[in-house]
Amino acid sequence: MKRKLISAIGIAGMMVSIAACGGEGGSGGSDKGADAKELTVWLTVDAQNNWPELVKAADAAVQKKHPGLKINHEYYGWPDKNAKLDAVLATDKAPDVVEMGNTEMLGYMVKGAFAPLDPGEFDTSDAWLDGLKASVTYEGKTYGVPYYAGGRVANWRKDLAASVGVKTPPKTYKDLTAALDKIQKKQGGKFSAWYQPTRDWYAAMSFVYDAGGAIATESGGQWKASLSSPESLKGLKEFKNVVDSYMHGDKTKDESDRYIVYGQGKSAMIFAAAWEGATAEDPKNDKTGKLKGNLENFVMPGPSGKNMPVFLGGSDLAVPVKSDAPALAAEWINAFTGSSGQKGLMAKGNLPNNKTDLATLKNDPKTAVPATAAESNWFVPMAPGWGQVEKAQILQTMLQSIGTGKKSVEAAAKEADAAIDKVINTK
């Protein structure tokens, strides 16, 4: 699921009262609230609908240690969750545990909404996936615990690949583009051998990181945009080559309806969140009647010769700084996201929050592709002004200019760097 990072503006109002709390609360070695009689946990409806038994198991584990403890659960949908959280954080009735999309964490950490945590109190912290670990870390402190992950994979139509003599997924980028060239030639100029929305910055930045580039780099506590670096330009130019060669749809679109377009049979491949292929072949979306059982996930090879680094989405759990029971909150989070919890989440089709469990999924053909793909991952710059970069859609604007040919890669990257530098260090 795509989770958009909130802007700092959205939480500024409730920070006046939070500021008075300073650095109080949180586990961080503190026993504050260890004897509390109630605990309030906010999760999204994903947990309510898909793994309620895991929530109950975490409750039972904590209540066994704390007889009589009442645990209250509230569930929210992604679209309205943050507005409700912002409102309650401005009061004295803050929940003790909240679920956040991993790209939502930064704005709250910058403004001091979450209590610092001690990673040593959580079972798998020494092996957290790099991208998830980055999402809960700000200025050297940990403010959340990774919950589960979601990665990106390549997905293509086996029938179209077979029609040009390709029977197995490509292992190298050269093999991939060779197969796509054949498919493109056979299907004609109105067909997209690879449907790659131009404004899809998650995919574009994978090319940048694969080439050794980055959106921005940090030095001495200051962040500076680096899309104009030679490495980043190399990645952006290859992304443009993909769009020019294989993407023959609307080059001003983003990825929000990619699975729908894929289901219409107008393309042979996508590089997308792992769920998109399965959603495209759902009878509700498959307008061809040919996709069920005909789509195949594979690890996206990168031009570098290594697996393409993918953006790692997912959820984190945090303890609001105003929690009355931060010690118990940390216990509940560990019970839910620890060793037994991760096994339960994996059984439900999620990627775990740590490398140790992820490695076990590589041995199962059903999970080998997303698990292998997730091993190489990247995350957004953990800079105080990153929320403003996303809100202004600087990357999307740059990519549209590149994809449509409005600007050269160099000119568009230079313009994006200037726009990023104006806000990225602003709290």
mmCIF file of C-alpha atoms in Angstrom, residues 342-343 346 352 354-365 367-368 371-372 375:
data_model
loop_
_atom_site.group_PDB
_atom_site.id
_atom_site.type_symbol
_atom_site.label_atom_id
_atom_site.label_comp_id
_atom_site.label_asym_id
_atom_site.label_seq_id
_atom_site.Cartn_x
_atom_site.Cartn_y
_atom_site.Cartn_z
ATOM 1 C CA GLN A 342 7.111 -12.101 12.820
ATOM 2 C CA LYS A 343 6.405 -15.753 12.109
ATOM 3 C CA MET A 346 5.048 -14.036 7.447
ATOM 4 C CA PRO A 352 9.307 -9.629 8.111
ATOM 5 C CA ASN A 354 14.409 -8.353 9.894
ATOM 6 C CA LYS A 355 17.075 -10.006 7.755
ATOM 7 C CA THR A 356 17.189 -13.255 9.728
ATOM 8 C CA ASP A 357 13.537 -14.119 9.102
ATOM 9 C CA LEU A 358 13.710 -12.737 5.569
ATOM 10 C CA ALA A 359 16.430 -15.250 4.733
ATOM 11 C CA THR A 360 14.124 -18.143 5.614
ATOM 12 C CA LEU A 361 11.569 -16.981 3.026
ATOM 13 C CA LYS A 362 14.114 -17.352 0.253
ATOM 14 C CA ASN A 363 13.864 -21.139 0.595
ATOM 15 C CA ASP A 364 10.148 -21.204 -0.252
ATOM 16 C CA PRO A 365 9.284 -20.842 -3.961
ATOM 17 C CA THR A 367 8.050 -16.210 -1.185
ATOM 18 C CA ALA A 368 11.541 -16.388 -2.686
ATOM 19 C CA ALA A 371 12.177 -11.883 -0.107
ATOM 20 C CA THR A 372 15.185 -11.789 -2.416
ATOM 21 C CA GLU A 375 17.344 -7.706 0.481
#
